[in-house]
XYZ file of C-alpha atoms in Angstrom:
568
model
C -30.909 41.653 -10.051
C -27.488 43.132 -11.080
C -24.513 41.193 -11.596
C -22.816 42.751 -8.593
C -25.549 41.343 -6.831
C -25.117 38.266 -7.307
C -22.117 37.081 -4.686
C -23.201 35.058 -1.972
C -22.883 37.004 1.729
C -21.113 34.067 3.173
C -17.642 34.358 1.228
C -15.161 35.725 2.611
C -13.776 39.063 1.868
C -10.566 38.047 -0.116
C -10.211 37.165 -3.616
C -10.606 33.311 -4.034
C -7.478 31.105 -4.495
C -7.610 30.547 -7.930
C -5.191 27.328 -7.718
C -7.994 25.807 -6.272
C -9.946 24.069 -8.818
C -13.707 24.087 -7.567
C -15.007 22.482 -11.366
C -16.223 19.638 -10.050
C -13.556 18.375 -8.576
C -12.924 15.148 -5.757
C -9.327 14.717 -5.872
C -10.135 14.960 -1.948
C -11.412 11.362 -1.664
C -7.812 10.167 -2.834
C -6.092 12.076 0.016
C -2.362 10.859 0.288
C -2.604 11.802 3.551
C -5.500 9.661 4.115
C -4.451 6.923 7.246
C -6.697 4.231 5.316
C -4.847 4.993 1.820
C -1.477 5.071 3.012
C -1.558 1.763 5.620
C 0.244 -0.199 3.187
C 2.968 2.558 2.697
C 3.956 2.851 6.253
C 4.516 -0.735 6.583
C 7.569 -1.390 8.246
C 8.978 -3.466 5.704
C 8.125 -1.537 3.005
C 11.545 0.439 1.860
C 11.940 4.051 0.920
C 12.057 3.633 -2.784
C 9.310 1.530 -2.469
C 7.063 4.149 -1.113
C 8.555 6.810 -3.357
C 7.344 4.681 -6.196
C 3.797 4.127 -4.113
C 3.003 7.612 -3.910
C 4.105 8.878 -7.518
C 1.538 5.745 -8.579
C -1.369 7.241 -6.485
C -0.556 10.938 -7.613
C -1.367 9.877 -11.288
C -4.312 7.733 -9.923
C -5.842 10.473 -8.125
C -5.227 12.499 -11.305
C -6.759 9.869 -13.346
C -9.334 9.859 -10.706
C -10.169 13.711 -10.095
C -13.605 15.127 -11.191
C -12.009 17.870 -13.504
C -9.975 14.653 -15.309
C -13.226 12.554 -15.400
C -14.832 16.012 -16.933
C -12.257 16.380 -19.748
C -12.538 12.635 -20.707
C -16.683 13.123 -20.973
C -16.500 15.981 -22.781
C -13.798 14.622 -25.135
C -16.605 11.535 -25.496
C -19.400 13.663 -26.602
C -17.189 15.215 -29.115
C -16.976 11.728 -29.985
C -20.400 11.074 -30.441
C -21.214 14.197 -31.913
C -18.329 13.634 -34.400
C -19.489 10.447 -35.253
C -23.212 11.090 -36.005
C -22.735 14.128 -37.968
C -19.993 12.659 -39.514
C -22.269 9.632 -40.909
C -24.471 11.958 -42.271
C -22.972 14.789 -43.737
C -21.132 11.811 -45.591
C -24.431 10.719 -46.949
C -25.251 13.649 -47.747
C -21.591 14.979 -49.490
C -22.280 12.089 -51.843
C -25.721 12.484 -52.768
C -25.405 16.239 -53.583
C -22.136 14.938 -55.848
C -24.193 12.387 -57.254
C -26.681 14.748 -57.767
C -24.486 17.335 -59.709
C -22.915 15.151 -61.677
C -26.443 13.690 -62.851
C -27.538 17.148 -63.758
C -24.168 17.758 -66.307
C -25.425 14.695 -68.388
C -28.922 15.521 -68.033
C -28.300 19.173 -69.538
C -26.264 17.911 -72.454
C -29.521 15.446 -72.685
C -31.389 18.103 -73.148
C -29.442 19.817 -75.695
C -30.018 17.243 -78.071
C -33.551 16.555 -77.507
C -35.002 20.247 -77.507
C -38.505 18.457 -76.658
C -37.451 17.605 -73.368
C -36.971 20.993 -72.488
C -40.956 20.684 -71.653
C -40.735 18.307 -69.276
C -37.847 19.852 -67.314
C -40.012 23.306 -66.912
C -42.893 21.051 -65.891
C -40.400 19.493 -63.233
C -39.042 22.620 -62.331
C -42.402 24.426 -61.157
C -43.469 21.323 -59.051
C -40.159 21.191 -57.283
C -39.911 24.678 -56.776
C -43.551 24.331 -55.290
C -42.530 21.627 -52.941
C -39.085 23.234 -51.880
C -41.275 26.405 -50.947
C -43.746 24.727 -49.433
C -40.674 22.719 -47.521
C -39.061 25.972 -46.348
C -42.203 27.947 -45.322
C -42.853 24.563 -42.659
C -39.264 25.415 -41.798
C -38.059 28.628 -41.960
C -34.405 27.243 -40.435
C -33.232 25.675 -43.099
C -33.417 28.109 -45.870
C -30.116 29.321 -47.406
C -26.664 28.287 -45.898
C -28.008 27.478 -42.533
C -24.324 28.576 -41.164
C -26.026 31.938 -40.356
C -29.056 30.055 -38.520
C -26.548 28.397 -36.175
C -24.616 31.144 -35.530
C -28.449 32.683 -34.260
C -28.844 29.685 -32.419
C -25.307 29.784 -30.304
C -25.387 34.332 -30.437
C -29.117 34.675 -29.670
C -30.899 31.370 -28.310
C -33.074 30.792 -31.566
C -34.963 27.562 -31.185
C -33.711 24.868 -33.673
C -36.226 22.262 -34.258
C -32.915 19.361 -35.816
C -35.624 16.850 -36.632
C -37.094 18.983 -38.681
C -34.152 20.690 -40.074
C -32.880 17.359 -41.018
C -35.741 16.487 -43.407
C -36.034 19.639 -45.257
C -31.744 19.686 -45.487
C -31.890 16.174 -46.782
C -35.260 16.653 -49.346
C -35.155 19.895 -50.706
C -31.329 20.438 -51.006
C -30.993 17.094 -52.855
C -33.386 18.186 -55.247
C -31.467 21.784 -55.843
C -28.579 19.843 -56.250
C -30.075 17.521 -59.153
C -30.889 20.429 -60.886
C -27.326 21.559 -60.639
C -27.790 24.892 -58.967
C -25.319 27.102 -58.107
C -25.190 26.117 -54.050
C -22.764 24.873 -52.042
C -22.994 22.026 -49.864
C -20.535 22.423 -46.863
C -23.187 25.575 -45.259
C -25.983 22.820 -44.982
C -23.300 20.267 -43.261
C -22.346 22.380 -41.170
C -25.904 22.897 -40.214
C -26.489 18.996 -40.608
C -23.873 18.807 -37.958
C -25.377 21.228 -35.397
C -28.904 19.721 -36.050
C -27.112 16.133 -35.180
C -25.317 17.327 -32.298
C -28.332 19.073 -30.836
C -30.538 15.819 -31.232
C -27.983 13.964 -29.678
C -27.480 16.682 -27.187
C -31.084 16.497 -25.788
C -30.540 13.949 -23.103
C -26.998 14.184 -22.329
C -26.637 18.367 -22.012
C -27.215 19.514 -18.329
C -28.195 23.566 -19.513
C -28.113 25.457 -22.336
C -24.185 26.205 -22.204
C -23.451 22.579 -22.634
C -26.258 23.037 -25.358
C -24.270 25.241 -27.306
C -20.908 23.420 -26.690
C -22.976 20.475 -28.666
C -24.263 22.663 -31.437
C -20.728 24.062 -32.261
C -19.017 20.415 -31.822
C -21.472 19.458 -34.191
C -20.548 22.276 -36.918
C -16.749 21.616 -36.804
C -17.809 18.100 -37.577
C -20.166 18.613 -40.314
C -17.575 21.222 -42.155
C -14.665 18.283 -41.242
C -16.897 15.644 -42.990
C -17.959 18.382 -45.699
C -14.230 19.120 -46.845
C -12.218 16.285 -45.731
C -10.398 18.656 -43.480
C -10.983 18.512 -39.236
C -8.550 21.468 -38.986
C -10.637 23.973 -40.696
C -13.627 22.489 -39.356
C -12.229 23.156 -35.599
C -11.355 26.580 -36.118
C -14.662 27.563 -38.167
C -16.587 26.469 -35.508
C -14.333 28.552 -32.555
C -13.543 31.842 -35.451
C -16.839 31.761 -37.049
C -19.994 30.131 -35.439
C -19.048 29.999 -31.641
C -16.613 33.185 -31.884
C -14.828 31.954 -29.016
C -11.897 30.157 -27.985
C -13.092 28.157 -25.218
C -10.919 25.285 -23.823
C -14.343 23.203 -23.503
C -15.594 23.823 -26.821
C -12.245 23.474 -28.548
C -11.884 20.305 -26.938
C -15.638 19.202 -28.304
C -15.145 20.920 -31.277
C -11.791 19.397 -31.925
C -12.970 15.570 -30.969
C -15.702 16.012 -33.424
C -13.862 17.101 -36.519
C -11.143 14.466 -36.087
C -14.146 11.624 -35.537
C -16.582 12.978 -38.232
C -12.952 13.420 -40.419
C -12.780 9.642 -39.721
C -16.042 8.996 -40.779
C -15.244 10.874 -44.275
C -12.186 8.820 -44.914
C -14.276 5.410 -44.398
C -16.556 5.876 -46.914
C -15.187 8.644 -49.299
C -11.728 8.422 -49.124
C -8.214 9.878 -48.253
C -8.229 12.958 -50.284
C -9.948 16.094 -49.374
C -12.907 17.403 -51.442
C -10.330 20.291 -53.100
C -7.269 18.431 -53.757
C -4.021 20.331 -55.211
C -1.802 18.117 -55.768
C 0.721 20.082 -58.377
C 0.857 23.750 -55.640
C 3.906 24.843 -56.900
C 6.370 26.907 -53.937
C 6.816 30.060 -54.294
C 9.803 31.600 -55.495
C 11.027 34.883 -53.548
C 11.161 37.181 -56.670
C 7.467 35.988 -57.033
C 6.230 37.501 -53.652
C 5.540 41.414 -55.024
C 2.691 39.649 -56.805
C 1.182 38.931 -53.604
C 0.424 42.273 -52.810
C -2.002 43.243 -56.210
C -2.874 39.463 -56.226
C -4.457 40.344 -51.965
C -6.095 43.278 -53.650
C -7.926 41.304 -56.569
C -9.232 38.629 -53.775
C -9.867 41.689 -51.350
C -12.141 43.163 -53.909
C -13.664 39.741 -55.751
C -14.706 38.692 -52.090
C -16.571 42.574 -51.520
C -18.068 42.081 -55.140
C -19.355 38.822 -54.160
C -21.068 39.756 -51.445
C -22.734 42.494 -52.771
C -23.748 40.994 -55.342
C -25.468 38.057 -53.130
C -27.285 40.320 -51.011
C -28.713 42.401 -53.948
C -29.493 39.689 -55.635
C -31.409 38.409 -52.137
C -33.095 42.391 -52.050
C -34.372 41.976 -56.089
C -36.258 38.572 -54.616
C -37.714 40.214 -51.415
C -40.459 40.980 -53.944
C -41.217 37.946 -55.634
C -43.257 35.077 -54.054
C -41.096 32.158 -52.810
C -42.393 29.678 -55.121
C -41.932 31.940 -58.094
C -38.437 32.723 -56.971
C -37.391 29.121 -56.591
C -38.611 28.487 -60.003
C -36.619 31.287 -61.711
C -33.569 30.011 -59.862
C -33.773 26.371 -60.830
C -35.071 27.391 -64.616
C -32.141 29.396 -64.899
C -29.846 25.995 -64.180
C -31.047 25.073 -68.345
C -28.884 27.520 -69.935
C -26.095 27.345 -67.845
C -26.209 23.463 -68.207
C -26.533 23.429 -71.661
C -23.783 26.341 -72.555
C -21.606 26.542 -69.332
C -21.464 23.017 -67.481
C -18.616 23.977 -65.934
C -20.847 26.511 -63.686
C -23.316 24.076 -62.129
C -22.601 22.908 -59.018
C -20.790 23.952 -55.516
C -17.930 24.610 -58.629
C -15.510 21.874 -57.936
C -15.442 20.925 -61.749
C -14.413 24.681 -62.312
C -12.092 24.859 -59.613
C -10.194 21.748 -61.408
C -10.359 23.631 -64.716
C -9.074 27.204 -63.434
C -6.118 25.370 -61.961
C -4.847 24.038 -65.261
C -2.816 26.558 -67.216
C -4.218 24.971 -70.503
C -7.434 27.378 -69.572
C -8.381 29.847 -72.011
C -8.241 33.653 -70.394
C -11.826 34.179 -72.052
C -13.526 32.026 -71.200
C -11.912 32.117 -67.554
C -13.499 35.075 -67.963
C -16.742 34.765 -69.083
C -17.047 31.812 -66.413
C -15.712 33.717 -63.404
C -18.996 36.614 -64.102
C -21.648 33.442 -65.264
C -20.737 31.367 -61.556
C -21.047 34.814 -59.733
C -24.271 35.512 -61.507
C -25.519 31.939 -61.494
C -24.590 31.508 -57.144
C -26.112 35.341 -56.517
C -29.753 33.817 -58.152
C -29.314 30.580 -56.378
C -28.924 31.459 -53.498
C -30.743 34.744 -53.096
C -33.703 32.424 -54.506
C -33.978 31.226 -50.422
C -33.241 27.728 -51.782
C -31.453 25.593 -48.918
C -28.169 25.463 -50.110
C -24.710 27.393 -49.113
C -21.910 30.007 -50.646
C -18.790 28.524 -49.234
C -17.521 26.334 -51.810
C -19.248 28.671 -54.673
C -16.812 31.620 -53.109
C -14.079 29.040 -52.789
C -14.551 28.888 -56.559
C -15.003 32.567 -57.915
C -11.729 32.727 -55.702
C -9.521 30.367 -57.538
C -11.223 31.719 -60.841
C -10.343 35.663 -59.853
C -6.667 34.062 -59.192
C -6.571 31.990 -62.551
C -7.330 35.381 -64.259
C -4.828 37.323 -62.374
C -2.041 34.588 -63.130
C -2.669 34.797 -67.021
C -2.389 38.801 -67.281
C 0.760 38.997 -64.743
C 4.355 37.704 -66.449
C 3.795 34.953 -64.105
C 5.382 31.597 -64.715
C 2.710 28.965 -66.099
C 3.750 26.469 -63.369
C 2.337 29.056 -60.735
C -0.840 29.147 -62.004
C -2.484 26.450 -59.223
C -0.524 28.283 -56.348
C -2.294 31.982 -57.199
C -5.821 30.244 -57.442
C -5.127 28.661 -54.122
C -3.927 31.413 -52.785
C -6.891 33.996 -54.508
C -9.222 31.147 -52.833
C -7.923 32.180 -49.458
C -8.357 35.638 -49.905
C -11.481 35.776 -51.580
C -13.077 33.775 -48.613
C -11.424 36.184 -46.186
C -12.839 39.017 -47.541
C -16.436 37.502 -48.162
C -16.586 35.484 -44.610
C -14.091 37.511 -42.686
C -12.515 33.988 -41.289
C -8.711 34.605 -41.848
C -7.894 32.041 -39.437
C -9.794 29.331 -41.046
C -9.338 30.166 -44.646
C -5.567 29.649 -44.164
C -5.876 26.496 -42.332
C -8.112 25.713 -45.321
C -5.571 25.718 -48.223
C -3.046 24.084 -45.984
C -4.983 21.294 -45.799
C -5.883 21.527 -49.534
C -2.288 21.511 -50.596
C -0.940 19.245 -47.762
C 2.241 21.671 -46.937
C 3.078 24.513 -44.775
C 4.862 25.539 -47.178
C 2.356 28.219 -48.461
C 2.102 29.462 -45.052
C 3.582 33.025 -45.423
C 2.049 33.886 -48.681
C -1.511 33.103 -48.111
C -0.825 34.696 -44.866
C 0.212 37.830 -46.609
C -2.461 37.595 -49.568
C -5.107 36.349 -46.711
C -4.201 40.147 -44.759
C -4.059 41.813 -47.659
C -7.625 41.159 -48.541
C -8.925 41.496 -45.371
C -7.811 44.596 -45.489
C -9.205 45.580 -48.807
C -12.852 44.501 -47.455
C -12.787 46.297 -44.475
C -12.253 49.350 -46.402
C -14.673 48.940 -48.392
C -16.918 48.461 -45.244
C -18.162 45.170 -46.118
C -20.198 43.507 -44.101
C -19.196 40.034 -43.055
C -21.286 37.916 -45.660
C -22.943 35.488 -42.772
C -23.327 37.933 -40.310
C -25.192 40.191 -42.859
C -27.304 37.199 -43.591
C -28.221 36.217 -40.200
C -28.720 40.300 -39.510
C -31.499 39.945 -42.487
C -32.594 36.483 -41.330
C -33.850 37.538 -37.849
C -35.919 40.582 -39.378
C -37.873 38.892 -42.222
C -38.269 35.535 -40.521
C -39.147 36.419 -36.951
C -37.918 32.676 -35.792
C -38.723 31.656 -32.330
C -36.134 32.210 -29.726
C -35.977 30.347 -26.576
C -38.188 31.910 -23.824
C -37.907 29.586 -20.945
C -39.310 30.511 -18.027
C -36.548 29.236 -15.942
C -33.249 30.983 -15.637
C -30.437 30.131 -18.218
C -27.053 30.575 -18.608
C -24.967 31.655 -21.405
C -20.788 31.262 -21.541
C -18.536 34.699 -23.029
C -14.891 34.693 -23.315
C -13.695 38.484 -22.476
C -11.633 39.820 -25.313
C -9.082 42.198 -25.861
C -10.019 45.871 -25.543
C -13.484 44.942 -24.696
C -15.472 47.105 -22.679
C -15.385 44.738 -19.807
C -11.897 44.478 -19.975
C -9.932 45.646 -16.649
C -13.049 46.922 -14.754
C -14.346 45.339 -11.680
C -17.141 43.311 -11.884
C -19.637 45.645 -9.313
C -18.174 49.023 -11.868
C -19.778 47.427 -15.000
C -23.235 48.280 -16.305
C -24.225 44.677 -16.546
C -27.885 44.199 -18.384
C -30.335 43.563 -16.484
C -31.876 40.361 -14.959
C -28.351 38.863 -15.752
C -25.518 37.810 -13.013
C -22.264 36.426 -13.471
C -22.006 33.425 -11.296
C -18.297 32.167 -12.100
C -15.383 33.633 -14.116
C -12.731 31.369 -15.371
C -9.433 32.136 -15.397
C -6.186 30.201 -16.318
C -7.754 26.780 -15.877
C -9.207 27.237 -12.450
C -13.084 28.601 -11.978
C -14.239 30.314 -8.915
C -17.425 32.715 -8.014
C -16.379 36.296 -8.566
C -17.108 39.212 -5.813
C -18.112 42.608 -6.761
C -14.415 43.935 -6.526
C -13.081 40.794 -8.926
C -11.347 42.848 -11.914
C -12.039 40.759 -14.747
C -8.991 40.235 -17.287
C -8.597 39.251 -20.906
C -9.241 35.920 -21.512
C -10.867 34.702 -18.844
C -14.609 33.229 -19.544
C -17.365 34.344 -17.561
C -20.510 32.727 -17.018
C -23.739 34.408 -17.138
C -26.833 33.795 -15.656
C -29.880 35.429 -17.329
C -33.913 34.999 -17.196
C -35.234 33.346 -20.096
C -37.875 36.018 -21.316
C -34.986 38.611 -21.300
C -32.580 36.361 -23.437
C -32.376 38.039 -26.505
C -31.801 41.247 -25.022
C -29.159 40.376 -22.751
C -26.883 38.184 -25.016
C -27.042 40.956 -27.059
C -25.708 43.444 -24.669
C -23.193 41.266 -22.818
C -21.951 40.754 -26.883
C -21.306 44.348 -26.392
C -19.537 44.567 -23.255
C -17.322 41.213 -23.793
C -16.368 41.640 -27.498
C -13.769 44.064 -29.401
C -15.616 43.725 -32.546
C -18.127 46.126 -31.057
């Protein structure tokens, strides 16, 4: 079965009138013209105005009323929901992991004065490392960041167990972060979140499309929760995990960061995690060093990830027990000599910012956390890079503000800004890292020049070909781990916005060589849906839906990925 095929015999041979919403929609049973409806209307006594007033009341009722209305307000409720659960326990979470890092500062300086306990840590060390492997191997899911595990989920139909991802999220990456490791905790919410969403999703998602609108609500929330900050969360989850920029997922999406945002502010507090409160404007004559400032963060973000998946290659060979154990044994000597390095990095991101920061040991720091975050995480511990590449960001910028004749006072902006850049180039999320630091600094002030330095070093990575860091893990992810994907039996469906200068682009929909065992049963376009014919010329930026059997699903997301996206 083609996707030409698929258009029913019995419509007629025009295009369908696309003002005609067909989504579910019964604005029909509130007729105005309806005799019963309008009885009281016509009454004899009833004056003009009167009935002017009448019918502008029932045109917002039926509104109100109208299936596509009641759709929007359902949707916005699971975003709710979704927000709301995630929320609660990405919170619990955020402040365990803290706990847990600060715990490991004072245990390290412990440590340095009573040599003897050294013994017992190493003992500690190899039975947690034993457990976390043992933890991982059950559930092969939650290893590393576990953004590149949801993005395999929504891109490919891998099977997420959340129960289980849960657990091992909530056991083995509060250990790693009592032993202070190098790992950032916003990848695991944002996993958290999809896992929560997904659970709650189970019962209340018709198919797998409303499936995946669930699983990316549930990211935005768990990277609102993570940071404090539902703006980045929203667009993360449309840039970066759903790669889309569907009306219903942003509406889910953006419901869930604002709720889980809520839930963040309850219990932790107004400020976000990364909180600048001395970001200094820019000064015009300061600008030029925005273009050598996009190259530093261009090629700090390239470094980074090369040296993350090297260090992830070195490990390939290693058992996972023994690699877990090297990681967390090599916590000791960066606890005891370089506190400042343990962590997600939010201690060093507080130092780099101050101008009373030696350049050395800026320095020497800056190559220890990129070091210390490559072992970590290429260890397969659960635990994520964002806020460690956050912090090598606003490190590389510290640096770069020392050496240039730069004003002391601007040393905070340039880290900010070197953040944004560095996470461009790593991630490849321009979009979100700049609606990161505006929430950060709480000003749009700083709009053009992390703009300019965000470009910049976007540019700079893609010359240097590099790969975008979760992509490349989720690229190495499906060929080592062989994780189940979704072989229903039954057909599915799959939603695909049609970008720019896609293949698909301008070409009817019987001209395209669509995969087979797939049909497109609905585009939608400008609001309105409606079932496509063969000669339907399908535009930029409308969304088409897909149906597809479930034993060819890999296969055929990844060729209508091909035909619907510009990236390829």
């Amino acid at each position: 079965m083609t996707a030409h095929d698929s258009a029913p015999s019995h419509k007629p041979n025009h295009e369908p009138d696309l003002n005609a919403d067909v989504v579910d929609d019964i604005a029909d049973d509130f007729d105005l013209t309806n005799s019963t409806a309008t009885t009281a209307t016509n009454n004899e006594n009833t004056t003009p105005t009167t009935r002017a007033l009448s019918r502008r009341y029932r045109t917002h009722i039926q509104e109100l009323l109208s299936g596509s209305h009641r759709r929007q307000w359902s949707i916005a409720l699971r975003g709710i929901m979704c927000g709301a659960g995630a929320g609660l326990l990405v919170v619990a979470y955020r402040a365990i992991i803290a706990y847990g890092n600060n715990w490991a500062v004072v245990a390290y300086q412990y440590m340095a004065n009573h040599p003897l306990t050294i013994l017992a840590f190493l003992l500690t060390a190899a039975a947690a490392a034993a457990a976390i492997a043992k933890l991982v191997a059950w559930e092969p899911m939650a290893t590393g960041s576990g953004i590149p595990q949801v993005e395999g989920v929504l891109l490919w139909g891998l099977k997420m167990r959340w129960w289980s991802i849960l657990f091992v999220r909530f056991t083995a990456g509060i250990v790693c972060g009592f032993f202070g490791m190098s790992l950032g905790r916003e990848g695991p919410s944002i996993q958290i979140g999809a896992a929560t969403a997904a659970g709650i999703g189970v019962r209340m998602s018709k198919n797998n499309v409303e499936r995946d609108n669930f699983t990316a609500a549930g990211a935005a929330a768990g990277l609102s929760a993570a940071f404090s900050a539902p703006l980045s969360g929203m667009m993360f989850a449309l840039e970066e995990v759903y790669r889309s920029f569907n009306p219903t997922v942003l509406l889910t999406a953006t419901t869930a960061a604002l709720t889980a945002d809520l839930m963040s502010k309850i219990f932790l507090g107004f400020n976000p995690v990364l909180h600048f409160v001395a970001v200094e404007q820019l000064h015009l004559n300061s600008y030029v060093w925005l273009i050598p400032l996009g190259l530093v963060s261009g090629i700090t973000g390239a470094a980074m990830n090369a040296l993350l998946l090297g260090l992830q290659t070195a490990y390939s060979h290693i058992a996972l027990h023994w690699r877990l154990f090297i990681a967390i044994a090599l916590a000791l000597p960066v606890g005891i000599f370089l506190p400042l390095a343990l962590g997600g990095g939010v201690l060093l991101i507080d130092f780099a910012e101050h101008a009373a920061s030696p350049l050395g040991m800026l320095v020497v720091l800056l190559l220890i956390k990129m070091l210390f975050t490559a072992t970590s995480f290429g260890s397969g511990a659960p635990g994520g890079i964002f806020l460690p590449i956050l912090t090598v960001g606003a490190v590389a910028g510290s640096i770069f503000a020392r050496i240039a004749p730069i004003s002391p006072q601007l040393i905070a902006t340039f880290a900010v800004l070197a953040m944004a850049g560095t996470l461009t180039a790593s991630v490849k999320a321009p979009i979100t890292s700049m609606m990161l630091v505006i929430e950060m600094t709480g000003s749009l002030v700083h709009m053009l020049p992390v703009a300019t330095v965000t470009l910049i070093s976007l540019a700079v990575s893609d010359a240097l070909r590099t790969q975008p860091i979760y992509h490349a893990l989720l690229n190495r992810f499906m060929k080592s781990s062989k994780p189940t994907v979704d072989k229903a039996s039954q057909s599915a469906l799959i939603s695909l916005p049609v970008e720019l200068d896609s293949a698909a682009m301008g070409k009817a929909i019987g001209k395209i060589n669509w995969p087979e065992h797939t049909a497109v049963i609905s585009v939608r376009r400008g609001g309105k849906e409606f079932v496509p014919r063969a000669t339907t010329v399908i535009q930029p930026g409308d969304g088409i839906v897909v149906m597809y059997t479930g034993e060819h699903q890999r296969q055929a997301r990844e060729e209508l990925n091909l035909l619907c996206s510009s990236a390829y």
